[in-house]
Amino acid sequence: MAELVDALDLGSSGLSREGSSPFARTSRAHTRYQGIGTQILAECIRGGTLNITSDVKDAKLTATVTIPAADVDAIIKKAYKAAAKQYRFPGFRAGKAPRPVIDSALGKDAVLAQATNELIGSNEGNVLNELDIVPVKEGDYQEIDLCADGTDYTYTVEFTLRPSAELSSYDAVEIEMPPAEVTEAEIDQQIDMLMGYHATFEDVERAVEGSDYVTVDIKNVANAEALAGEGRVIAMGAGHLPKEFDEGLLGMNVDETKTISWTPEVEGAEEASVEVTVKGVKERKLPELNDEFAKTNFGFDGVDAMRDAVKLEIESDKSSQLPQLKENRCVAKLAERLQLDEMDEDYEQSVFQELGQNFLQSLSARGMSLDGWLQANRISSEDFIADLHRQANDVARESLALDALARELKIEVSAEDVDGEFERAGIEDVEASKAQFVADGRMPAVRDSIRRSKAVDWLVENAKVTEVDEAARAAEAKAE
């Protein structure tokens, strides 16, 4: 049937040869899955003019959709009218050719293929909304037949859903948080950072230590092209390179050469290896902070005034950032309880694509290309993709953990909740926007977002928090 449509150039939306939906879904948000493991869930949903029955098994939802004959006839009539306007038929004005003439010239099946495609496409959003699902990839449309006048039209589509997982515990999480009040260690940490802008670097004749700045020549041995180069300066302990690289540099002397190897923490990654030659070692020296230095270089009356100003700045930062930090830590801690040995590949890929699209959009907003960003940060495309997959796996696990918590808490989403979501987004015509979301199949994602937000609210409200001066702890660890 697709071949007929394509051959007659009736448009690019013919029935798919591969059985997947010919219509791109508007939303690919990683939202909840309603399936119940291997148990088959049978349900009948009647909404609008659709009759939908569905079975869920092994994260696959198979829906059988029936469209009433009246709707089928209307779509067929529309398809013939469109064909009459699009093509010229000798002896008839544009749009006036009767069906027998169109059937003779184009072929009845070709027009019915267009009508069938329109039937499926125009109802796809409604199907997703009635089933209240957001598949992780396009639906697989099976056993597609042509529609016919005067009869109901029934088709079957299979959606791949993300897995349903449980938590090892549904109790409130326990997290550590910095105190709301500013500590002396936090002020010291911030001042040390400011003083770093005035640091000097002195050559030293000794082996590399953990806080040095080391000039090296790096030759790629295997799978480490992005690191290769001459005269590269490495800040020890900065965390920009694999820990095995820093550990390998420790204790090396000028003109010494060593091969350092490591395996990236990515599934299937191959071992990387470089040959490193130390060309120079510098020690970072900070100037003495006194009243004169504070006045000359920072514009304060003295050290005390500088510390007071830094304290106010940290207070402001904490006021705005601590709520989000608490939320992030609560969700991350909850994700540790997820009972899922291996992330579903399709779901991880859908999250990966969403994160990638968001990142590309942020670069575009800053007038940057991905290639330019990678070059500026000296990151290979392979390392970037590997890191994005790690992030996608983390986000996917957090999402599934929140879904499990929402199910346990039996969180529901009301019509008022949905309206509030649109209103908070600054939508002027809420009803019109909601109708468009339903038509596009995006309303389930909205409901799931609200459900997860409620789960996060419960998580944050009930979290058991231990306050820790993390700046002081970091300073102690550094001193050791």
Short mmCIF file of N, CA and C in Angstrom, two decimals, residues 82-151:
data_model
loop_
_atom_site.label_atom_id
_atom_site.label_comp_id
_atom_site.label_asym_id
_atom_site.label_seq_id
_atom_site.Cartn_x
_atom_site.Cartn_y
_atom_site.Cartn_z
N ALA A 82 -9.42 15.87 -1.39
CA ALA A 82 -8.04 16.34 -1.50
C ALA A 82 -7.41 15.90 -2.82
N ALA A 83 -7.69 14.64 -3.23
CA ALA A 83 -7.15 14.15 -4.50
C ALA A 83 -7.73 14.92 -5.67
N ALA A 84 -9.01 15.25 -5.58
CA ALA A 84 -9.66 16.00 -6.67
C ALA A 84 -9.05 17.38 -6.83
N LYS A 85 -8.61 17.96 -5.73
CA LYS A 85 -8.02 19.30 -5.79
C LYS A 85 -6.54 19.24 -6.19
N GLN A 86 -5.86 18.18 -5.81
CA GLN A 86 -4.43 18.10 -6.03
C GLN A 86 -4.07 17.74 -7.48
N TYR A 87 -4.90 16.93 -8.12
CA TYR A 87 -4.58 16.45 -9.46
C TYR A 87 -5.56 17.00 -10.49
N ARG A 88 -5.11 17.11 -11.72
CA ARG A 88 -5.97 17.59 -12.82
C ARG A 88 -6.57 16.38 -13.53
N PHE A 89 -7.88 16.42 -13.70
CA PHE A 89 -8.61 15.37 -14.39
C PHE A 89 -9.30 15.99 -15.60
N PRO A 90 -8.94 15.58 -16.81
CA PRO A 90 -9.52 16.16 -18.04
C PRO A 90 -11.05 16.14 -18.01
N GLY A 91 -11.63 17.29 -18.34
CA GLY A 91 -13.08 17.41 -18.40
C GLY A 91 -13.74 17.84 -17.11
N PHE A 92 -12.95 18.03 -16.08
CA PHE A 92 -13.51 18.41 -14.77
C PHE A 92 -12.72 19.58 -14.20
N ARG A 93 -13.46 20.50 -13.58
CA ARG A 93 -12.80 21.61 -12.91
C ARG A 93 -12.09 21.09 -11.64
N ALA A 94 -11.12 21.88 -11.18
CA ALA A 94 -10.35 21.48 -9.99
C ALA A 94 -11.28 21.21 -8.82
N GLY A 95 -11.13 20.05 -8.22
CA GLY A 95 -11.93 19.69 -7.05
C GLY A 95 -13.28 19.12 -7.37
N LYS A 96 -13.63 18.95 -8.63
CA LYS A 96 -14.98 18.51 -9.00
C LYS A 96 -15.02 17.10 -9.57
N ALA A 97 -13.90 16.44 -9.73
CA ALA A 97 -13.90 15.09 -10.31
C ALA A 97 -14.61 14.12 -9.37
N PRO A 98 -15.51 13.28 -9.88
CA PRO A 98 -16.22 12.31 -9.04
C PRO A 98 -15.31 11.13 -8.68
N ARG A 99 -15.72 10.35 -7.70
CA ARG A 99 -14.92 9.24 -7.21
C ARG A 99 -14.57 8.22 -8.28
N PRO A 100 -15.53 7.82 -9.14
CA PRO A 100 -15.16 6.82 -10.16
C PRO A 100 -14.03 7.29 -11.06
N VAL A 101 -14.02 8.58 -11.40
CA VAL A 101 -12.96 9.12 -12.25
C VAL A 101 -11.62 9.09 -11.50
N ILE A 102 -11.65 9.48 -10.24
CA ILE A 102 -10.42 9.47 -9.44
C ILE A 102 -9.91 8.04 -9.27
N ASP A 103 -10.82 7.10 -9.01
CA ASP A 103 -10.42 5.70 -8.86
C ASP A 103 -9.79 5.17 -10.14
N SER A 104 -10.36 5.55 -11.26
CA SER A 104 -9.84 5.08 -12.56
C SER A 104 -8.46 5.65 -12.84
N ALA A 105 -8.25 6.93 -12.47
CA ALA A 105 -6.98 7.60 -12.79
C ALA A 105 -5.89 7.27 -11.79
N LEU A 106 -6.21 7.25 -10.51
CA LEU A 106 -5.19 7.07 -9.47
C LEU A 106 -5.16 5.67 -8.88
N GLY A 107 -6.30 5.02 -8.93
CA GLY A 107 -6.40 3.73 -8.26
C GLY A 107 -7.10 3.90 -6.92
N LYS A 108 -8.14 3.13 -6.71
CA LYS A 108 -8.92 3.26 -5.47
C LYS A 108 -8.06 3.00 -4.24
N ASP A 109 -7.18 2.00 -4.31
CA ASP A 109 -6.36 1.66 -3.15
C ASP A 109 -5.44 2.80 -2.73
N ALA A 110 -4.96 3.57 -3.73
CA ALA A 110 -4.06 4.67 -3.41
C ALA A 110 -4.76 5.72 -2.57
N VAL A 111 -5.99 6.06 -2.93
CA VAL A 111 -6.73 7.06 -2.16
C VAL A 111 -7.11 6.51 -0.79
N LEU A 112 -7.51 5.24 -0.75
CA LEU A 112 -7.86 4.64 0.55
C LEU A 112 -6.63 4.52 1.45
N ALA A 113 -5.45 4.37 0.84
CA ALA A 113 -4.22 4.35 1.64
C ALA A 113 -4.02 5.69 2.33
N GLN A 114 -4.27 6.78 1.58
CA GLN A 114 -4.18 8.10 2.19
C GLN A 114 -5.20 8.26 3.31
N ALA A 115 -6.41 7.78 3.08
CA ALA A 115 -7.46 7.89 4.09
C ALA A 115 -7.10 7.07 5.33
N THR A 116 -6.55 5.88 5.10
CA THR A 116 -6.16 5.03 6.22
C THR A 116 -5.06 5.69 7.04
N ASN A 117 -4.10 6.26 6.33
CA ASN A 117 -3.01 6.96 7.01
C ASN A 117 -3.54 8.12 7.85
N GLU A 118 -4.49 8.85 7.31
CA GLU A 118 -5.09 9.98 8.02
C GLU A 118 -5.88 9.50 9.23
N LEU A 119 -6.58 8.38 9.08
CA LEU A 119 -7.34 7.83 10.21
C LEU A 119 -6.41 7.52 11.39
N ILE A 120 -5.32 6.85 11.09
CA ILE A 120 -4.39 6.45 12.15
C ILE A 120 -3.69 7.68 12.74
N GLY A 121 -3.19 8.53 11.84
CA GLY A 121 -2.43 9.69 12.30
C GLY A 121 -3.24 10.67 13.10
N SER A 122 -4.47 10.94 12.67
CA SER A 122 -5.29 11.93 13.36
C SER A 122 -5.75 11.45 14.72
N ASN A 123 -5.71 10.14 14.95
CA ASN A 123 -6.16 9.61 16.23
C ASN A 123 -5.01 9.18 17.14
N GLU A 124 -3.77 9.29 16.66
CA GLU A 124 -2.64 8.80 17.45
C GLU A 124 -2.54 9.49 18.80
N GLY A 125 -2.67 10.82 18.81
CA GLY A 125 -2.59 11.54 20.06
C GLY A 125 -3.68 11.14 21.03
N ASN A 126 -4.89 10.95 20.51
CA ASN A 126 -6.00 10.53 21.36
C ASN A 126 -5.77 9.14 21.95
N VAL A 127 -5.18 8.26 21.15
CA VAL A 127 -4.88 6.92 21.65
C VAL A 127 -3.90 6.98 22.82
N LEU A 128 -2.83 7.73 22.65
CA LEU A 128 -1.84 7.87 23.72
C LEU A 128 -2.47 8.49 24.96
N ASN A 129 -3.33 9.48 24.74
CA ASN A 129 -3.96 10.16 25.88
C ASN A 129 -4.91 9.22 26.62
N GLU A 130 -5.70 8.44 25.87
CA GLU A 130 -6.64 7.54 26.51
C GLU A 130 -5.91 6.42 27.25
N LEU A 131 -4.82 5.92 26.68
CA LEU A 131 -4.04 4.89 27.35
C LEU A 131 -3.18 5.47 28.47
N ASP A 132 -2.96 6.78 28.44
CA ASP A 132 -2.17 7.50 29.44
C ASP A 132 -0.75 6.96 29.50
N ILE A 133 -0.11 6.90 28.34
CA ILE A 133 1.27 6.40 28.25
C ILE A 133 2.10 7.34 27.40
N VAL A 134 3.41 7.29 27.62
CA VAL A 134 4.37 7.94 26.73
C VAL A 134 5.39 6.87 26.35
N PRO A 135 5.26 6.27 25.17
CA PRO A 135 6.18 5.21 24.76
C PRO A 135 7.62 5.73 24.66
N VAL A 136 8.56 4.82 24.79
CA VAL A 136 9.96 5.23 24.70
C VAL A 136 10.44 5.29 23.25
N LYS A 137 9.63 4.78 22.32
CA LYS A 137 9.95 4.93 20.90
C LYS A 137 8.65 4.83 20.10
N GLU A 138 8.75 4.99 18.80
CA GLU A 138 7.57 5.02 17.95
C GLU A 138 6.79 3.71 18.05
N GLY A 139 5.47 3.83 17.91
CA GLY A 139 4.63 2.65 17.93
C GLY A 139 4.87 1.78 16.70
N ASP A 140 4.69 0.48 16.87
CA ASP A 140 4.82 -0.48 15.78
C ASP A 140 3.42 -0.84 15.31
N TYR A 141 3.04 -0.32 14.16
CA TYR A 141 1.69 -0.53 13.63
C TYR A 141 1.65 -1.85 12.87
N GLN A 142 0.78 -2.76 13.35
CA GLN A 142 0.77 -4.12 12.83
C GLN A 142 -0.49 -4.41 12.03
N GLU A 143 -0.34 -5.24 10.98
CA GLU A 143 -1.47 -5.72 10.19
C GLU A 143 -2.39 -4.58 9.76
N ILE A 144 -1.79 -3.61 9.08
CA ILE A 144 -2.56 -2.46 8.62
C ILE A 144 -3.30 -2.82 7.33
N ASP A 145 -4.63 -2.74 7.39
CA ASP A 145 -5.47 -2.95 6.20
C ASP A 145 -6.03 -1.62 5.75
N LEU A 146 -6.52 -1.59 4.51
CA LEU A 146 -7.16 -0.37 4.01
C LEU A 146 -8.54 -0.21 4.63
N CYS A 147 -8.92 1.02 4.90
CA CYS A 147 -10.26 1.29 5.39
C CYS A 147 -11.26 1.15 4.25
N ALA A 148 -12.52 1.05 4.61
CA ALA A 148 -13.58 0.88 3.59
C ALA A 148 -14.81 1.65 3.99
N ASP A 149 -15.60 2.07 3.01
CA ASP A 149 -16.83 2.82 3.27
C ASP A 149 -17.81 2.02 4.10
N GLY A 150 -18.45 2.70 5.02
CA GLY A 150 -19.58 2.13 5.74
C GLY A 150 -19.24 1.08 6.77
N THR A 151 -17.97 0.92 7.12
CA THR A 151 -17.59 -0.08 8.13
C THR A 151 -16.64 0.53 9.15
#
